[in-house]
């Protein structure tokens, strides 16, 4: 029998990266329940902060060296699963976890202007979380851009486009909505 002269490679692990944050010299990617992966400019290494043990990691967002990541835990059997959601925050030195609903995206313009995009977008002003109401209760938001505490833009399903003025959302007719 013929044999090749080289060793078989180790089994590869195929992962889906679902979030990425970066700053000079570092890139961090989240891979759901598989954890975090860090690229230092030379190689990737797997990193699992102990504070996040047991949490499934979702979307992440960085502002300077502050990092926020949506977290989820689930338990139970199919059809009877229970879910717990939270938001993880790394302040450059340590992780903290705030139990609350997590959303599609996390966006910020500063440490005291953080948004979690969900059916009713949640805003953090540096002290407390507030759920904001959209003028259209059937609106389905997908993403948000926060320019400042009194200027943010939300987009979503069926051409949804809205502007935050620091107090309320107003619709920006896109001409693409099905009304």
Short mmCIF file of C-alpha atoms in Angstrom, two decimals:
data_model
loop_
_atom_site.label_atom_id
_atom_site.label_comp_id
_atom_site.label_asym_id
_atom_site.label_seq_id
_atom_site.Cartn_x
_atom_site.Cartn_y
_atom_site.Cartn_z
CA UNK A 1 0.00 0.00 0.00
CA UNK A 2 0.96 3.53 -0.67
CA UNK A 3 1.31 6.01 2.15
CA UNK A 4 1.93 9.70 1.98
CA UNK A 5 4.99 11.03 3.70
CA UNK A 6 3.14 13.70 5.62
CA UNK A 7 1.08 13.60 8.77
CA UNK A 8 -2.65 14.11 8.58
CA UNK A 9 -3.66 17.54 9.86
CA UNK A 10 -5.49 17.77 13.18
CA UNK A 11 -9.27 17.95 12.91
CA UNK A 12 -10.38 21.46 12.02
CA UNK A 13 -13.00 23.26 14.06
CA UNK A 14 -15.45 25.20 11.92
CA UNK A 15 -17.00 28.15 13.70
CA UNK A 16 -19.30 31.01 12.85
CA UNK A 17 -17.99 34.35 14.08
CA UNK A 18 -21.05 36.44 14.98
CA UNK A 19 -19.40 39.63 16.21
CA UNK A 20 -16.13 41.51 15.90
CA UNK A 21 -14.49 44.45 17.67
CA UNK A 22 -11.05 45.89 17.03
CA UNK A 23 -8.58 48.59 18.02
CA UNK A 24 -4.93 49.10 17.05
CA UNK A 25 -3.02 45.84 17.53
CA UNK A 26 -6.00 43.68 18.52
CA UNK A 27 -9.07 42.06 16.99
CA UNK A 28 -11.64 40.12 19.04
CA UNK A 29 -14.30 37.88 17.50
CA UNK A 30 -17.21 36.13 19.22
CA UNK A 31 -18.25 32.64 18.18
CA UNK A 32 -21.53 32.07 20.02
CA UNK A 33 -21.19 29.40 22.70
CA UNK A 34 -17.66 28.64 21.51
CA UNK A 35 -16.25 31.77 23.16
CA UNK A 36 -13.96 34.61 22.19
CA UNK A 37 -11.02 34.57 19.82
CA UNK A 38 -8.27 37.21 19.91
CA UNK A 39 -5.95 38.16 17.05
CA UNK A 40 -2.78 39.99 18.14
CA UNK A 41 -1.54 40.75 14.64
CA UNK A 42 0.26 37.41 14.37
CA UNK A 43 -2.06 34.60 15.43
CA UNK A 44 -5.53 33.80 16.78
CA UNK A 45 -5.92 32.45 20.31
CA UNK A 46 -9.06 31.25 22.05
CA UNK A 47 -9.99 33.25 25.14
CA UNK A 48 -12.81 32.52 27.59
CA UNK A 49 -13.15 35.17 30.30
CA UNK A 50 -14.16 33.35 33.52
CA UNK A 51 -16.89 35.93 34.21
CA UNK A 52 -18.62 34.88 30.97
CA UNK A 53 -18.42 31.12 31.61
CA UNK A 54 -21.73 29.46 30.76
CA UNK A 55 -22.99 32.35 28.61
CA UNK A 56 -23.50 32.08 24.86
CA UNK A 57 -21.82 35.12 23.33
CA UNK A 58 -23.65 37.16 20.71
CA UNK A 59 -23.22 40.51 19.03
CA UNK A 60 -20.50 42.76 20.35
CA UNK A 61 -19.61 46.44 20.12
CA UNK A 62 -16.51 48.39 21.10
CA UNK A 63 -16.02 52.05 21.91
CA UNK A 64 -12.37 52.64 22.66
CA UNK A 65 -11.39 49.77 24.95
CA UNK A 66 -14.92 49.41 26.33
CA UNK A 67 -16.60 46.31 24.91
CA UNK A 68 -20.25 45.28 25.21
CA UNK A 69 -21.56 41.85 24.21
CA UNK A 70 -25.04 40.34 24.23
CA UNK A 71 -25.25 37.16 26.32
CA UNK A 72 -27.71 34.26 26.48
CA UNK A 73 -28.13 31.14 28.61
CA UNK A 74 -30.65 28.44 27.89
CA UNK A 75 -31.70 25.29 29.69
CA UNK A 76 -34.29 22.55 29.48
CA UNK A 77 -35.40 20.15 26.80
CA UNK A 78 -36.62 20.96 23.29
CA UNK A 79 -40.08 22.50 23.51
CA UNK A 80 -39.54 23.40 27.17
CA UNK A 81 -36.47 25.60 27.02
CA UNK A 82 -36.03 28.63 29.21
CA UNK A 83 -33.82 31.55 28.26
CA UNK A 84 -31.94 34.15 30.27
CA UNK A 85 -30.46 37.24 28.64
CA UNK A 86 -27.83 39.74 29.75
CA UNK A 87 -25.39 42.33 28.55
CA UNK A 88 -21.69 41.89 29.29
CA UNK A 89 -19.41 44.93 29.61
CA UNK A 90 -15.61 44.97 29.61
CA UNK A 91 -14.28 48.35 30.79
CA UNK A 92 -10.68 47.65 29.77
CA UNK A 93 -9.88 45.93 33.08
CA UNK A 94 -12.76 43.66 34.14
CA UNK A 95 -16.07 42.19 32.96
CA UNK A 96 -19.45 42.97 34.51
CA UNK A 97 -22.83 41.46 33.64
CA UNK A 98 -26.19 43.22 33.66
CA UNK A 99 -29.15 40.88 33.38
CA UNK A 100 -31.62 42.31 30.89
CA UNK A 101 -32.98 41.62 27.45
CA UNK A 102 -30.31 41.58 24.79
CA UNK A 103 -31.03 42.58 21.22
CA UNK A 104 -30.02 42.40 17.61
CA UNK A 105 -27.26 45.00 17.81
CA UNK A 106 -25.40 47.03 20.39
CA UNK A 107 -24.46 50.58 19.39
CA UNK A 108 -22.97 53.59 21.20
CA UNK A 109 -21.64 57.09 20.68
CA UNK A 110 -20.10 57.28 24.18
CA UNK A 111 -20.00 55.41 27.50
CA UNK A 112 -23.16 57.22 28.54
CA UNK A 113 -25.02 56.78 25.24
CA UNK A 114 -25.43 53.05 24.62
CA UNK A 115 -28.27 51.41 22.68
CA UNK A 116 -29.50 47.82 22.43
CA UNK A 117 -31.58 47.37 19.26
CA UNK A 118 -34.73 45.37 19.87
CA UNK A 119 -38.52 45.69 19.33
CA UNK A 120 -38.45 48.61 21.81
CA UNK A 121 -34.88 49.97 21.67
CA UNK A 122 -33.22 50.27 25.08
CA UNK A 123 -30.98 53.23 25.94
CA UNK A 124 -28.30 53.50 28.65
CA UNK A 125 -27.45 57.04 29.79
CA UNK A 126 -24.48 56.00 31.95
CA UNK A 127 -26.67 55.41 35.00
CA UNK A 128 -29.87 53.60 34.03
CA UNK A 129 -31.55 51.71 31.19
CA UNK A 130 -34.70 53.10 29.58
CA UNK A 131 -36.98 51.38 27.09
CA UNK A 132 -37.96 53.75 24.27
CA UNK A 133 -41.25 53.61 22.39
CA UNK A 134 -41.38 53.66 18.59
CA UNK A 135 -44.30 55.62 17.05
CA UNK A 136 -45.32 52.54 15.04
CA UNK A 137 -46.00 49.59 17.40
CA UNK A 138 -45.62 47.17 14.46
CA UNK A 139 -42.14 48.48 13.54
CA UNK A 140 -39.37 45.89 13.38
CA UNK A 141 -35.95 47.55 13.91
CA UNK A 142 -32.75 45.92 12.64
CA UNK A 143 -29.94 48.39 13.30
CA UNK A 144 -29.10 51.78 14.76
CA UNK A 145 -26.40 54.42 14.43
CA UNK A 146 -25.84 56.64 17.47
CA UNK A 147 -24.17 59.94 16.62
CA UNK A 148 -24.74 61.60 20.04
CA UNK A 149 -27.13 61.56 23.00
CA UNK A 150 -29.63 63.59 21.01
CA UNK A 151 -29.11 62.15 17.54
CA UNK A 152 -29.51 58.50 16.54
CA UNK A 153 -30.93 56.76 13.48
CA UNK A 154 -32.84 53.47 13.41
CA UNK A 155 -33.59 51.35 10.33
CA UNK A 156 -35.60 48.17 9.87
CA UNK A 157 -38.10 46.02 8.08
CA UNK A 158 -40.12 47.42 5.17
CA UNK A 159 -38.04 50.57 4.80
CA UNK A 160 -38.34 51.63 8.44
CA UNK A 161 -36.25 54.76 9.13
CA UNK A 162 -36.44 56.81 12.33
CA UNK A 163 -34.52 59.56 14.11
CA UNK A 164 -33.98 59.95 17.88
CA UNK A 165 -33.81 63.57 19.12
CA UNK A 166 -32.86 62.78 22.73
CA UNK A 167 -36.50 62.50 23.80
CA UNK A 168 -38.49 60.56 21.19
CA UNK A 169 -38.35 58.70 17.87
CA UNK A 170 -39.82 60.30 14.74
CA UNK A 171 -40.31 58.61 11.41
CA UNK A 172 -38.18 59.62 8.43
CA UNK A 173 -40.33 58.57 5.46
CA UNK A 174 -38.08 56.52 3.18
CA UNK A 175 -40.57 56.10 0.37
CA UNK A 176 -39.93 52.36 0.49
CA UNK A 177 -42.45 51.32 3.16
CA UNK A 178 -45.51 49.28 2.42
CA UNK A 179 -48.28 51.42 3.89
#
